[in-house]
Amino acid sequence: KAEVRIDNVVDDIRKYVERLLDLPLDVFGVLVTHMDTVKWTEDDFKKRLSKELGFKTAVFSGLHTSREKLQKDILEECKQPFNITVDEDNFLKLFKINDNNLKIIRCVNREVENFKKIKDKFYEIENSGRFGQKTK
């Protein structure tokens, strides 16, 4: 979201990128909304974004941006598909838990362990050849 100061927007983007550093940089795309509420230009922002974070492009939208233009601009930025698998190893890296309350982290870890067990059981059944057989 565009803010009065370009620095604030760049800092917000930096926070997201730093949290997701394990992902390739090609995965990231910058979309700045609410451009109708600021005085700085798209070119000003792109220069700052390139200087600070190394991103060369961004998509911008404002109150009068048509959905067709926004869709076209976004699709032009999408170069290739990426598989971003969320698993037990990267869940807490990809999703920020605002409250580092130990109860929440324990609960998340417990759910991850339960999911691992379900996944392992699925693969066990699939590999056993019983998958797809009717049970009596």
Short mmCIF file of N, CA and C in Angstrom, two decimals:
data_model
loop_
_atom_site.label_atom_id
_atom_site.label_comp_id
_atom_site.label_asym_id
_atom_site.label_seq_id
_atom_site.Cartn_x
_atom_site.Cartn_y
_atom_site.Cartn_z
N LYS A 1 0.85 -1.17 0.00
CA LYS A 1 0.00 0.00 0.00
C LYS A 1 0.89 1.24 0.00
N ALA A 2 0.58 2.17 -0.88
CA ALA A 2 1.35 3.40 -0.95
C ALA A 2 1.16 4.20 0.34
N GLU A 3 2.24 4.81 0.78
CA GLU A 3 2.19 5.68 1.95
C GLU A 3 2.80 7.01 1.57
N VAL A 4 2.64 7.99 2.42
CA VAL A 4 3.13 9.33 2.13
C VAL A 4 4.62 9.30 1.78
N ARG A 5 5.39 8.52 2.53
CA ARG A 5 6.83 8.45 2.30
C ARG A 5 7.20 7.17 1.55
N ILE A 6 7.97 7.30 0.50
CA ILE A 6 8.44 6.13 -0.26
C ILE A 6 9.23 5.20 0.66
N ASP A 7 10.02 5.77 1.54
CA ASP A 7 10.85 4.96 2.44
C ASP A 7 10.02 3.94 3.23
N ASN A 8 8.84 4.34 3.66
CA ASN A 8 7.98 3.44 4.43
C ASN A 8 7.54 2.24 3.59
N VAL A 9 7.23 2.49 2.33
CA VAL A 9 6.79 1.41 1.45
C VAL A 9 7.96 0.45 1.18
N VAL A 10 9.12 1.00 0.89
CA VAL A 10 10.31 0.18 0.65
C VAL A 10 10.64 -0.64 1.90
N ASP A 11 10.53 -0.05 3.07
CA ASP A 11 10.80 -0.77 4.32
C ASP A 11 9.81 -1.92 4.52
N ASP A 12 8.55 -1.70 4.19
CA ASP A 12 7.56 -2.78 4.29
C ASP A 12 7.93 -3.94 3.37
N ILE A 13 8.33 -3.62 2.15
CA ILE A 13 8.72 -4.66 1.19
C ILE A 13 9.96 -5.39 1.71
N ARG A 14 10.91 -4.65 2.24
CA ARG A 14 12.14 -5.25 2.78
C ARG A 14 11.79 -6.27 3.87
N LYS A 15 10.85 -5.94 4.73
CA LYS A 15 10.47 -6.86 5.82
C LYS A 15 9.94 -8.18 5.27
N TYR A 16 9.11 -8.10 4.23
CA TYR A 16 8.58 -9.32 3.63
C TYR A 16 9.69 -10.14 2.99
N VAL A 17 10.54 -9.48 2.24
CA VAL A 17 11.62 -10.19 1.54
C VAL A 17 12.58 -10.83 2.54
N GLU A 18 12.93 -10.12 3.59
CA GLU A 18 13.85 -10.67 4.59
C GLU A 18 13.28 -11.91 5.26
N ARG A 19 11.98 -11.91 5.46
CA ARG A 19 11.34 -13.06 6.11
C ARG A 19 11.32 -14.27 5.18
N LEU A 20 11.37 -14.03 3.88
CA LEU A 20 11.25 -15.10 2.90
C LEU A 20 12.53 -15.30 2.10
N LEU A 21 13.66 -15.03 2.72
CA LEU A 21 14.94 -15.09 2.01
C LEU A 21 15.27 -16.48 1.47
N ASP A 22 14.65 -17.52 1.98
CA ASP A 22 14.91 -18.87 1.49
C ASP A 22 14.35 -19.08 0.08
N LEU A 23 13.43 -18.22 -0.33
CA LEU A 23 12.84 -18.34 -1.66
C LEU A 23 13.70 -17.60 -2.68
N PRO A 24 13.69 -18.05 -3.94
CA PRO A 24 14.44 -17.33 -4.98
C PRO A 24 13.85 -15.93 -5.17
N LEU A 25 14.70 -14.96 -5.47
CA LEU A 25 14.22 -13.58 -5.64
C LEU A 25 13.26 -13.45 -6.81
N ASP A 26 13.35 -14.36 -7.79
CA ASP A 26 12.44 -14.31 -8.94
C ASP A 26 10.99 -14.55 -8.53
N VAL A 27 10.77 -15.10 -7.36
CA VAL A 27 9.41 -15.37 -6.88
C VAL A 27 8.68 -14.08 -6.53
N PHE A 28 9.43 -13.08 -6.12
CA PHE A 28 8.83 -11.86 -5.60
C PHE A 28 8.35 -10.93 -6.70
N GLY A 29 7.26 -10.27 -6.41
CA GLY A 29 6.73 -9.21 -7.26
C GLY A 29 6.23 -8.10 -6.35
N VAL A 30 6.39 -6.89 -6.80
CA VAL A 30 5.98 -5.74 -5.99
C VAL A 30 4.74 -5.13 -6.61
N LEU A 31 3.71 -4.97 -5.80
CA LEU A 31 2.47 -4.33 -6.21
C LEU A 31 2.15 -3.24 -5.21
N VAL A 32 2.08 -2.02 -5.69
CA VAL A 32 1.79 -0.89 -4.82
C VAL A 32 0.40 -0.38 -5.13
N THR A 33 -0.48 -0.45 -4.15
CA THR A 33 -1.85 0.01 -4.31
C THR A 33 -2.00 1.43 -3.74
N HIS A 34 -3.13 2.03 -3.94
CA HIS A 34 -3.47 3.35 -3.40
C HIS A 34 -2.57 4.47 -3.95
N MET A 35 -2.12 4.31 -5.19
CA MET A 35 -1.23 5.31 -5.78
C MET A 35 -1.91 6.67 -5.93
N ASP A 36 -3.22 6.68 -5.93
CA ASP A 36 -3.94 7.95 -6.06
C ASP A 36 -3.86 8.79 -4.79
N THR A 37 -3.29 8.23 -3.72
CA THR A 37 -3.24 8.95 -2.44
C THR A 37 -1.87 9.58 -2.15
N VAL A 38 -0.93 9.44 -3.09
CA VAL A 38 0.43 9.94 -2.84
C VAL A 38 0.86 10.92 -3.92
N LYS A 39 1.89 11.69 -3.59
CA LYS A 39 2.40 12.68 -4.54
C LYS A 39 3.62 12.17 -5.31
N TRP A 40 4.31 11.17 -4.81
CA TRP A 40 5.47 10.65 -5.53
C TRP A 40 5.03 9.81 -6.72
N THR A 41 5.95 9.66 -7.68
CA THR A 41 5.61 9.00 -8.94
C THR A 41 6.08 7.55 -8.96
N GLU A 42 5.57 6.82 -9.93
CA GLU A 42 5.99 5.43 -10.12
C GLU A 42 7.49 5.37 -10.40
N ASP A 43 8.00 6.31 -11.21
CA ASP A 43 9.43 6.33 -11.52
C ASP A 43 10.27 6.59 -10.28
N ASP A 44 9.82 7.52 -9.43
CA ASP A 44 10.54 7.79 -8.17
C ASP A 44 10.64 6.50 -7.34
N PHE A 45 9.53 5.81 -7.27
CA PHE A 45 9.49 4.58 -6.46
C PHE A 45 10.39 3.51 -7.06
N LYS A 46 10.32 3.31 -8.37
CA LYS A 46 11.13 2.26 -9.00
C LYS A 46 12.62 2.53 -8.82
N LYS A 47 13.03 3.79 -8.89
CA LYS A 47 14.44 4.12 -8.66
C LYS A 47 14.86 3.75 -7.25
N ARG A 48 14.04 4.10 -6.28
CA ARG A 48 14.34 3.80 -4.88
C ARG A 48 14.33 2.28 -4.63
N LEU A 49 13.34 1.61 -5.20
CA LEU A 49 13.22 0.16 -5.04
C LEU A 49 14.44 -0.55 -5.62
N SER A 50 14.89 -0.11 -6.77
CA SER A 50 16.07 -0.70 -7.40
C SER A 50 17.31 -0.45 -6.56
N LYS A 51 17.47 0.77 -6.10
CA LYS A 51 18.64 1.14 -5.31
C LYS A 51 18.68 0.39 -3.98
N GLU A 52 17.55 0.30 -3.31
CA GLU A 52 17.49 -0.28 -1.97
C GLU A 52 17.43 -1.81 -1.96
N LEU A 53 16.64 -2.39 -2.88
CA LEU A 53 16.38 -3.83 -2.81
C LEU A 53 16.75 -4.60 -4.07
N GLY A 54 17.07 -3.89 -5.14
CA GLY A 54 17.48 -4.56 -6.37
C GLY A 54 16.34 -4.96 -7.30
N PHE A 55 15.11 -4.65 -6.95
CA PHE A 55 13.98 -4.95 -7.83
C PHE A 55 13.92 -3.89 -8.92
N LYS A 56 13.76 -4.33 -10.15
CA LYS A 56 13.75 -3.39 -11.28
C LYS A 56 12.34 -2.94 -11.67
N THR A 57 11.33 -3.72 -11.32
CA THR A 57 9.97 -3.42 -11.76
C THR A 57 8.99 -3.49 -10.59
N ALA A 58 7.84 -2.90 -10.81
CA ALA A 58 6.74 -2.96 -9.85
C ALA A 58 5.44 -2.72 -10.62
N VAL A 59 4.36 -3.15 -10.04
CA VAL A 59 3.03 -2.90 -10.59
C VAL A 59 2.36 -1.90 -9.67
N PHE A 60 1.64 -0.97 -10.26
CA PHE A 60 0.99 0.10 -9.48
C PHE A 60 -0.50 0.12 -9.79
N SER A 61 -1.27 0.47 -8.76
CA SER A 61 -2.71 0.64 -8.97
C SER A 61 -3.23 1.77 -8.09
N GLY A 62 -4.26 2.37 -8.58
CA GLY A 62 -4.92 3.44 -7.85
C GLY A 62 -6.42 3.31 -8.01
N LEU A 63 -7.11 4.27 -7.51
CA LEU A 63 -8.58 4.24 -7.53
C LEU A 63 -9.14 4.07 -8.94
N HIS A 64 -8.47 4.63 -9.93
CA HIS A 64 -9.00 4.61 -11.30
C HIS A 64 -8.30 3.60 -12.20
N THR A 65 -7.55 2.69 -11.61
CA THR A 65 -6.92 1.63 -12.40
C THR A 65 -7.96 0.58 -12.73
N SER A 66 -8.11 0.29 -14.02
CA SER A 66 -9.11 -0.73 -14.40
C SER A 66 -8.59 -2.12 -14.05
N ARG A 67 -9.50 -3.02 -13.84
CA ARG A 67 -9.09 -4.38 -13.52
C ARG A 67 -8.35 -5.02 -14.69
N GLU A 68 -8.72 -4.64 -15.92
CA GLU A 68 -8.05 -5.18 -17.09
C GLU A 68 -6.58 -4.75 -17.13
N LYS A 69 -6.33 -3.47 -16.85
CA LYS A 69 -4.95 -2.98 -16.84
C LYS A 69 -4.16 -3.63 -15.71
N LEU A 70 -4.77 -3.73 -14.54
CA LEU A 70 -4.08 -4.33 -13.41
C LEU A 70 -3.75 -5.79 -13.70
N GLN A 71 -4.70 -6.52 -14.26
CA GLN A 71 -4.46 -7.91 -14.61
C GLN A 71 -3.35 -8.03 -15.65
N LYS A 72 -3.38 -7.20 -16.67
CA LYS A 72 -2.36 -7.21 -17.71
C LYS A 72 -0.98 -6.92 -17.12
N ASP A 73 -0.90 -5.90 -16.26
CA ASP A 73 0.38 -5.52 -15.65
C ASP A 73 0.93 -6.65 -14.78
N ILE A 74 0.07 -7.30 -14.02
CA ILE A 74 0.51 -8.39 -13.15
C ILE A 74 1.00 -9.57 -14.00
N LEU A 75 0.22 -9.93 -15.01
CA LEU A 75 0.60 -11.07 -15.85
C LEU A 75 1.91 -10.82 -16.60
N GLU A 76 2.18 -9.57 -16.95
CA GLU A 76 3.44 -9.24 -17.61
C GLU A 76 4.63 -9.47 -16.67
N GLU A 77 4.41 -9.33 -15.37
CA GLU A 77 5.48 -9.53 -14.39
C GLU A 77 5.71 -11.02 -14.09
N CYS A 78 4.69 -11.83 -14.32
CA CYS A 78 4.79 -13.26 -14.02
C CYS A 78 5.55 -13.96 -15.14
N LYS A 79 6.80 -14.29 -14.87
CA LYS A 79 7.66 -14.86 -15.91
C LYS A 79 7.52 -16.38 -16.01
N GLN A 80 7.52 -17.06 -14.89
CA GLN A 80 7.42 -18.52 -14.89
C GLN A 80 6.79 -18.99 -13.59
N PRO A 81 6.18 -20.16 -13.60
CA PRO A 81 5.58 -20.68 -12.35
C PRO A 81 6.66 -21.17 -11.39
N PHE A 82 6.37 -21.07 -10.10
CA PHE A 82 7.26 -21.57 -9.05
C PHE A 82 6.46 -22.46 -8.12
N ASN A 83 7.08 -23.53 -7.70
CA ASN A 83 6.47 -24.39 -6.70
C ASN A 83 6.94 -23.89 -5.34
N ILE A 84 6.03 -23.35 -4.58
CA ILE A 84 6.34 -22.87 -3.23
C ILE A 84 5.62 -23.79 -2.26
N THR A 85 6.28 -24.88 -1.93
CA THR A 85 5.69 -25.87 -1.05
C THR A 85 5.84 -25.42 0.40
N VAL A 86 4.74 -25.46 1.11
CA VAL A 86 4.76 -25.16 2.54
C VAL A 86 4.78 -26.49 3.26
N ASP A 87 5.84 -26.70 4.05
CA ASP A 87 5.95 -27.94 4.80
C ASP A 87 6.40 -27.64 6.22
N GLU A 88 6.68 -28.72 6.96
CA GLU A 88 7.04 -28.55 8.37
C GLU A 88 8.34 -27.79 8.55
N ASP A 89 9.20 -27.81 7.54
CA ASP A 89 10.48 -27.13 7.67
C ASP A 89 10.40 -25.62 7.47
N ASN A 90 9.46 -25.18 6.63
CA ASN A 90 9.43 -23.74 6.33
C ASN A 90 8.17 -23.02 6.78
N PHE A 91 7.24 -23.70 7.43
CA PHE A 91 5.98 -23.07 7.82
C PHE A 91 6.20 -21.81 8.66
N LEU A 92 6.98 -21.94 9.73
CA LEU A 92 7.17 -20.80 10.63
C LEU A 92 8.03 -19.71 10.00
N LYS A 93 8.79 -20.04 8.96
CA LYS A 93 9.55 -19.01 8.24
C LYS A 93 8.64 -18.21 7.32
N LEU A 94 7.70 -18.90 6.68
CA LEU A 94 6.83 -18.24 5.70
C LEU A 94 5.67 -17.49 6.33
N PHE A 95 5.20 -17.97 7.47
CA PHE A 95 4.04 -17.35 8.10
C PHE A 95 4.43 -16.80 9.45
N LYS A 96 4.26 -15.52 9.58
CA LYS A 96 4.63 -14.85 10.81
C LYS A 96 3.50 -15.00 11.83
N ILE A 97 3.86 -15.46 13.00
CA ILE A 97 2.90 -15.53 14.10
C ILE A 97 3.14 -14.28 14.93
N ASN A 98 2.17 -13.39 14.94
CA ASN A 98 2.35 -12.10 15.59
C ASN A 98 2.63 -12.21 17.08
N ASP A 99 2.03 -13.18 17.71
CA ASP A 99 2.22 -13.36 19.14
C ASP A 99 3.10 -14.59 19.34
N ASN A 100 4.30 -14.39 19.82
CA ASN A 100 5.21 -15.51 20.01
C ASN A 100 4.85 -16.33 21.25
N ASN A 101 3.61 -16.32 21.59
CA ASN A 101 3.11 -17.07 22.72
C ASN A 101 3.48 -18.55 22.55
N LEU A 102 4.07 -19.12 23.58
CA LEU A 102 4.51 -20.51 23.50
C LEU A 102 3.36 -21.48 23.23
N LYS A 103 2.16 -21.16 23.70
CA LYS A 103 1.01 -22.03 23.44
C LYS A 103 0.74 -22.12 21.94
N ILE A 104 0.85 -21.00 21.24
CA ILE A 104 0.60 -20.99 19.80
C ILE A 104 1.67 -21.80 19.07
N ILE A 105 2.91 -21.58 19.44
CA ILE A 105 4.00 -22.29 18.78
C ILE A 105 3.91 -23.79 19.05
N ARG A 106 3.58 -24.17 20.28
CA ARG A 106 3.39 -25.59 20.60
C ARG A 106 2.27 -26.19 19.77
N CYS A 107 1.17 -25.45 19.66
CA CYS A 107 0.02 -25.93 18.89
C CYS A 107 0.40 -26.10 17.42
N VAL A 108 1.12 -25.13 16.86
CA VAL A 108 1.55 -25.23 15.46
C VAL A 108 2.46 -26.43 15.29
N ASN A 109 3.41 -26.61 16.19
CA ASN A 109 4.32 -27.75 16.10
C ASN A 109 3.58 -29.08 16.20
N ARG A 110 2.58 -29.14 17.07
CA ARG A 110 1.77 -30.35 17.22
C ARG A 110 1.01 -30.65 15.92
N GLU A 111 0.44 -29.60 15.31
CA GLU A 111 -0.28 -29.78 14.04
C GLU A 111 0.67 -30.24 12.93
N VAL A 112 1.86 -29.69 12.92
CA VAL A 112 2.86 -30.10 11.93
C VAL A 112 3.19 -31.58 12.11
N GLU A 113 3.39 -32.02 13.35
CA GLU A 113 3.69 -33.43 13.63
C GLU A 113 2.53 -34.32 13.20
N ASN A 114 1.30 -33.89 13.47
CA ASN A 114 0.13 -34.67 13.05
C ASN A 114 0.06 -34.77 11.54
N PHE A 115 0.35 -33.68 10.86
CA PHE A 115 0.34 -33.67 9.40
C PHE A 115 1.41 -34.62 8.85
N LYS A 116 2.59 -34.62 9.46
CA LYS A 116 3.66 -35.53 9.03
C LYS A 116 3.19 -36.98 9.13
N LYS A 117 2.52 -37.32 10.23
CA LYS A 117 2.04 -38.69 10.42
C LYS A 117 1.01 -39.06 9.35
N ILE A 118 0.11 -38.15 9.07
CA ILE A 118 -0.92 -38.40 8.04
C ILE A 118 -0.26 -38.58 6.68
N LYS A 119 0.68 -37.71 6.37
CA LYS A 119 1.39 -37.78 5.08
C LYS A 119 2.16 -39.09 4.97
N ASP A 120 2.87 -39.47 6.04
CA ASP A 120 3.63 -40.73 6.03
C ASP A 120 2.71 -41.93 5.83
N LYS A 121 1.56 -41.93 6.51
CA LYS A 121 0.60 -43.03 6.39
C LYS A 121 0.05 -43.10 4.97
N PHE A 122 -0.23 -41.94 4.38
CA PHE A 122 -0.72 -41.89 3.01
C PHE A 122 0.30 -42.53 2.06
N TYR A 123 1.56 -42.14 2.18
CA TYR A 123 2.60 -42.68 1.30
C TYR A 123 2.80 -44.18 1.55
N GLU A 124 2.66 -44.60 2.79
CA GLU A 124 2.78 -46.02 3.11
C GLU A 124 1.70 -46.82 2.39
N ILE A 125 0.45 -46.34 2.45
CA ILE A 125 -0.66 -47.03 1.80
C ILE A 125 -0.50 -46.97 0.28
N GLU A 126 -0.11 -45.82 -0.22
CA GLU A 126 0.07 -45.66 -1.67
C GLU A 126 1.15 -46.61 -2.19
N ASN A 127 2.25 -46.72 -1.48
CA ASN A 127 3.36 -47.56 -1.92
C ASN A 127 3.10 -49.05 -1.70
N SER A 128 2.14 -49.39 -0.86
CA SER A 128 1.86 -50.80 -0.57
C SER A 128 1.04 -51.46 -1.67
N GLY A 129 0.48 -50.66 -2.56
CA GLY A 129 -0.35 -51.22 -3.61
C GLY A 129 -1.81 -51.36 -3.20
N ARG A 130 -2.12 -51.03 -1.95
CA ARG A 130 -3.50 -51.13 -1.48
C ARG A 130 -4.31 -49.90 -1.89
N PHE A 131 -3.67 -48.89 -2.34
CA PHE A 131 -4.34 -47.64 -2.69
C PHE A 131 -5.30 -47.90 -3.85
N GLY A 132 -6.52 -47.54 -3.69
CA GLY A 132 -7.51 -47.73 -4.74
C GLY A 132 -8.27 -49.03 -4.64
N GLN A 133 -7.82 -49.96 -3.79
CA GLN A 133 -8.55 -51.21 -3.60
C GLN A 133 -9.74 -50.97 -2.69
N LYS A 134 -10.82 -51.66 -2.98
CA LYS A 134 -12.00 -51.53 -2.13
C LYS A 134 -11.79 -52.28 -0.83
N THR A 135 -12.23 -51.66 0.25
CA THR A 135 -12.14 -52.32 1.54
C THR A 135 -13.48 -52.93 1.87
N LYS A 136 -13.47 -54.05 2.61
CA LYS A 136 -14.72 -54.72 2.96
C LYS A 136 -15.29 -54.20 4.22
#
